[in-house]
PDB file of C-alpha atoms in Angstrom:
ATOM      1  CA  MET E 889      96.480 105.235  79.129  1.00 63.00           C
ATOM      2  CA  THR E 890      99.420 104.498  81.367  1.00 80.00           C
ATOM      3  CA  TYR E 891      99.338 102.848  84.723  1.00 86.00           C
ATOM      4  CA  ARG E 892     100.490 104.549  87.928  1.00 89.00           C
ATOM      5  CA  ASP E 893     103.688 102.821  89.036  1.00 91.00           C
ATOM      6  CA  ASP E 894     103.888 105.307  91.923  1.00 91.00           C
ATOM      7  CA  LYS E 895     100.640 103.863  93.333  1.00 92.00           C
ATOM      8  CA  LEU E 896     102.117 100.368  93.248  1.00 94.00           C
ATOM      9  CA  ARG E 897     105.313 101.454  94.997  1.00 94.00           C
ATOM     10  CA  ALA E 898     103.474 103.493  97.630  1.00 94.00           C
ATOM     11  CA  ARG E 899     101.056 100.692  98.468  1.00 95.00           C
ATOM     12  CA  ALA E 900     103.823  98.079  98.643  1.00 97.00           C
ATOM     13  CA  ALA E 901     105.799 100.357 100.973  1.00 96.00           C
ATOM     14  CA  ALA E 902     102.737 100.979 103.152  1.00 97.00           C
ATOM     15  CA  LEU E 903     102.220  97.225 103.451  1.00 97.00           C
ATOM     16  CA  LYS E 904     105.964  96.683 103.988  1.00 98.00           C
ATOM     17  CA  LEU E 905     106.067  94.260 101.066  1.00 97.00           C
ATOM     18  CA  SER E 906     109.197  93.849  98.993  1.00 97.00           C
ATOM     19  CA  GLN E 907     109.137  93.088  95.300  1.00 97.00           C
ATOM     20  CA  LYS E 908     110.279  89.589  96.253  1.00 97.00           C
ATOM     21  CA  ASP E 909     107.257  89.242  98.561  1.00 98.00           C
ATOM     22  CA  ILE E 910     104.923  90.330  95.773  1.00 97.00           C
ATOM     23  CA  ALA E 911     106.595  87.924  93.353  1.00 97.00           C
ATOM     24  CA  GLN E 912     105.974  85.062  95.758  1.00 98.00           C
ATOM     25  CA  MET E 913     102.357  86.132  96.292  1.00 97.00           C
ATOM     26  CA  THR E 914     101.593  86.448  92.587  1.00 97.00           C
ATOM     27  CA  GLY E 915     103.875  83.955  90.855  1.00 97.00           C
ATOM     28  CA  ILE E 916     105.233  86.782  88.682  1.00 97.00           C
ATOM     29  CA  TYR E 917     108.991  86.924  88.197  1.00 97.00           C
ATOM     30  CA  GLN E 918     110.594  89.508  90.482  1.00 97.00           C
ATOM     31  CA  ALA E 919     112.407  91.041  87.496  1.00 97.00           C
ATOM     32  CA  ASN E 920     109.050  91.731  85.847  1.00 96.00           C
ATOM     33  CA  ILE E 921     107.694  93.301  89.016  1.00 96.00           C
ATOM     34  CA  CYS E 922     110.807  95.461  89.251  1.00 95.00           C
ATOM     35  CA  ARG E 923     110.325  96.727  85.671  1.00 95.00           C
ATOM     36  CA  ILE E 924     106.647  97.478  86.329  1.00 94.00           C
ATOM     37  CA  PHE E 925     107.375  99.263  89.619  1.00 93.00           C
ATOM     38  CA  ASN E 926     110.060 101.376  87.953  1.00 91.00           C
ATOM     39  CA  GLY E 927     107.975 102.277  84.912  1.00 88.00           C
ATOM     40  CA  GLN E 928     110.327 100.384  82.594  1.00 93.00           C
ATOM     41  CA  ASN E 929     107.484  98.288  81.184  1.00 90.00           C
ATOM     42  CA  PRO E 930     105.141 100.803  79.566  1.00 85.00           C
ATOM     43  CA  ASN E 931     102.604  98.193  78.515  1.00 88.00           C
ATOM     44  CA  PRO E 932     102.346  95.292  80.982  1.00 91.00           C
ATOM     45  CA  LYS E 933      99.673  92.668  80.488  1.00 93.00           C
ATOM     46  CA  ILE E 934      96.399  93.451  82.221  1.00 93.00           C
ATOM     47  CA  GLY E 935      96.508  90.070  83.964  1.00 95.00           C
ATOM     48  CA  THR E 936      99.912  90.904  85.409  1.00 96.00           C
ATOM     49  CA  LEU E 937      98.779  94.288  86.706  1.00 94.00           C
ATOM     50  CA  SER E 938      95.596  92.721  88.039  1.00 95.00           C
ATOM     51  CA  ALA E 939      97.533  90.100  90.010  1.00 97.00           C
ATOM     52  CA  ILE E 940      99.836  92.739  91.498  1.00 96.00           C
ATOM     53  CA  ALA E 941      96.907  95.033  92.322  1.00 95.00           C
ATOM     54  CA  GLU E 942      95.073  92.181  94.020  1.00 96.00           C
ATOM     55  CA  ALA E 943      98.147  91.277  96.083  1.00 97.00           C
ATOM     56  CA  LEU E 944      98.374  94.911  97.192  1.00 96.00           C
ATOM     57  CA  GLY E 945      94.657  95.284  97.871  1.00 96.00           C
ATOM     58  CA  LEU E 946      94.195  97.849  95.097  1.00 93.00           C
ATOM     59  CA  GLU E 947      91.418  98.143  92.552  1.00 92.00           C
ATOM     60  CA  MET E 948      92.579  98.223  88.938  1.00 91.00           C
ATOM     61  CA  ALA E 949      90.863 101.590  88.482  1.00 89.00           C
ATOM     62  CA  GLU E 950      93.217 103.075  91.100  1.00 88.00           C
ATOM     63  CA  LEU E 951      96.191 102.246  88.882  1.00 87.00           C
ATOM     64  CA  PHE E 952      94.836 104.365  86.072  1.00 85.00           C
ATOM     65  CA  GLU E 953      93.753 107.472  88.003  1.00 74.00           C
ATOM     66  CA  PRO E 954      95.291 110.687  86.752  1.00 74.00           C
ATOM     67  CA  ALA E 955      98.425 111.876  88.502  1.00 63.00           C
ATOM     68  CA  SER E 956      98.646 115.331  90.053  1.00 60.00           C
ATOM     69  CA  THR E 957      97.285 118.240  88.088  1.00 53.00           C
ATOM     70  CA  GLY E 958     100.747 119.741  87.572  1.00 51.00           C
ATOM     71  CA  PRO E 959     102.493 119.589  84.211  1.00 52.00           C
ATOM     72  CA  ARG E 960     104.002 116.289  83.076  1.00 51.00           C
ATOM     73  CA  SER E 961     107.787 116.096  82.990  1.00 47.00           C
ATOM     74  CA  ASP E 962     107.861 116.450  79.193  1.00 48.00           C
ATOM     75  CA  GLU E 963     105.620 119.528  79.429  1.00 48.00           C
ATOM     76  CA  ARG E 964     107.933 121.147  82.014  1.00 47.00           C
ATOM     77  CA  GLY E 965     110.814 120.940  79.536  1.00 49.00           C
ATOM     78  CA  ASN E 966     108.703 122.600  76.849  1.00 52.00           C
ATOM     79  CA  GLU E 967     107.677 125.349  79.275  1.00 54.00           C
ATOM     80  CA  GLU E 968     111.307 126.028  80.208  1.00 53.00           C
ATOM     81  CA  HIS E 969     112.173 126.247  76.519  1.00 49.00           C
ATOM     82  CA  ARG E 970     109.318 128.698  75.882  1.00 52.00           C
ATOM     83  CA  GLN E 971     110.424 130.878  78.804  1.00 56.00           C
ATOM     84  CA  ARG E 972     114.018 131.029  77.561  1.00 54.00           C
ATOM     85  CA  ALA E 973     112.831 131.874  74.040  1.00 54.00           C
ATOM     86  CA  ALA E 974     110.681 134.772  75.279  1.00 54.00           C
TER      87      ALA E 974
END
């Protein structure tokens, strides 16, 4: 199960917190926060996500809620291929 980096970014923006602010609040290196926020770390430690979630006032469960019900980006590419093949 992957975490929802979009939830982290949206909540940080709503709170007007920069990645630097969150780094200072959590003691996590800003570079690590950047990678997590940008989805470049597909498997961050639970403790790291928990610290970020707590700083943002989020429950861990919120970070693992399903995204929209639309197709995932990799599924859209497959659908386009099927349509062209038809």
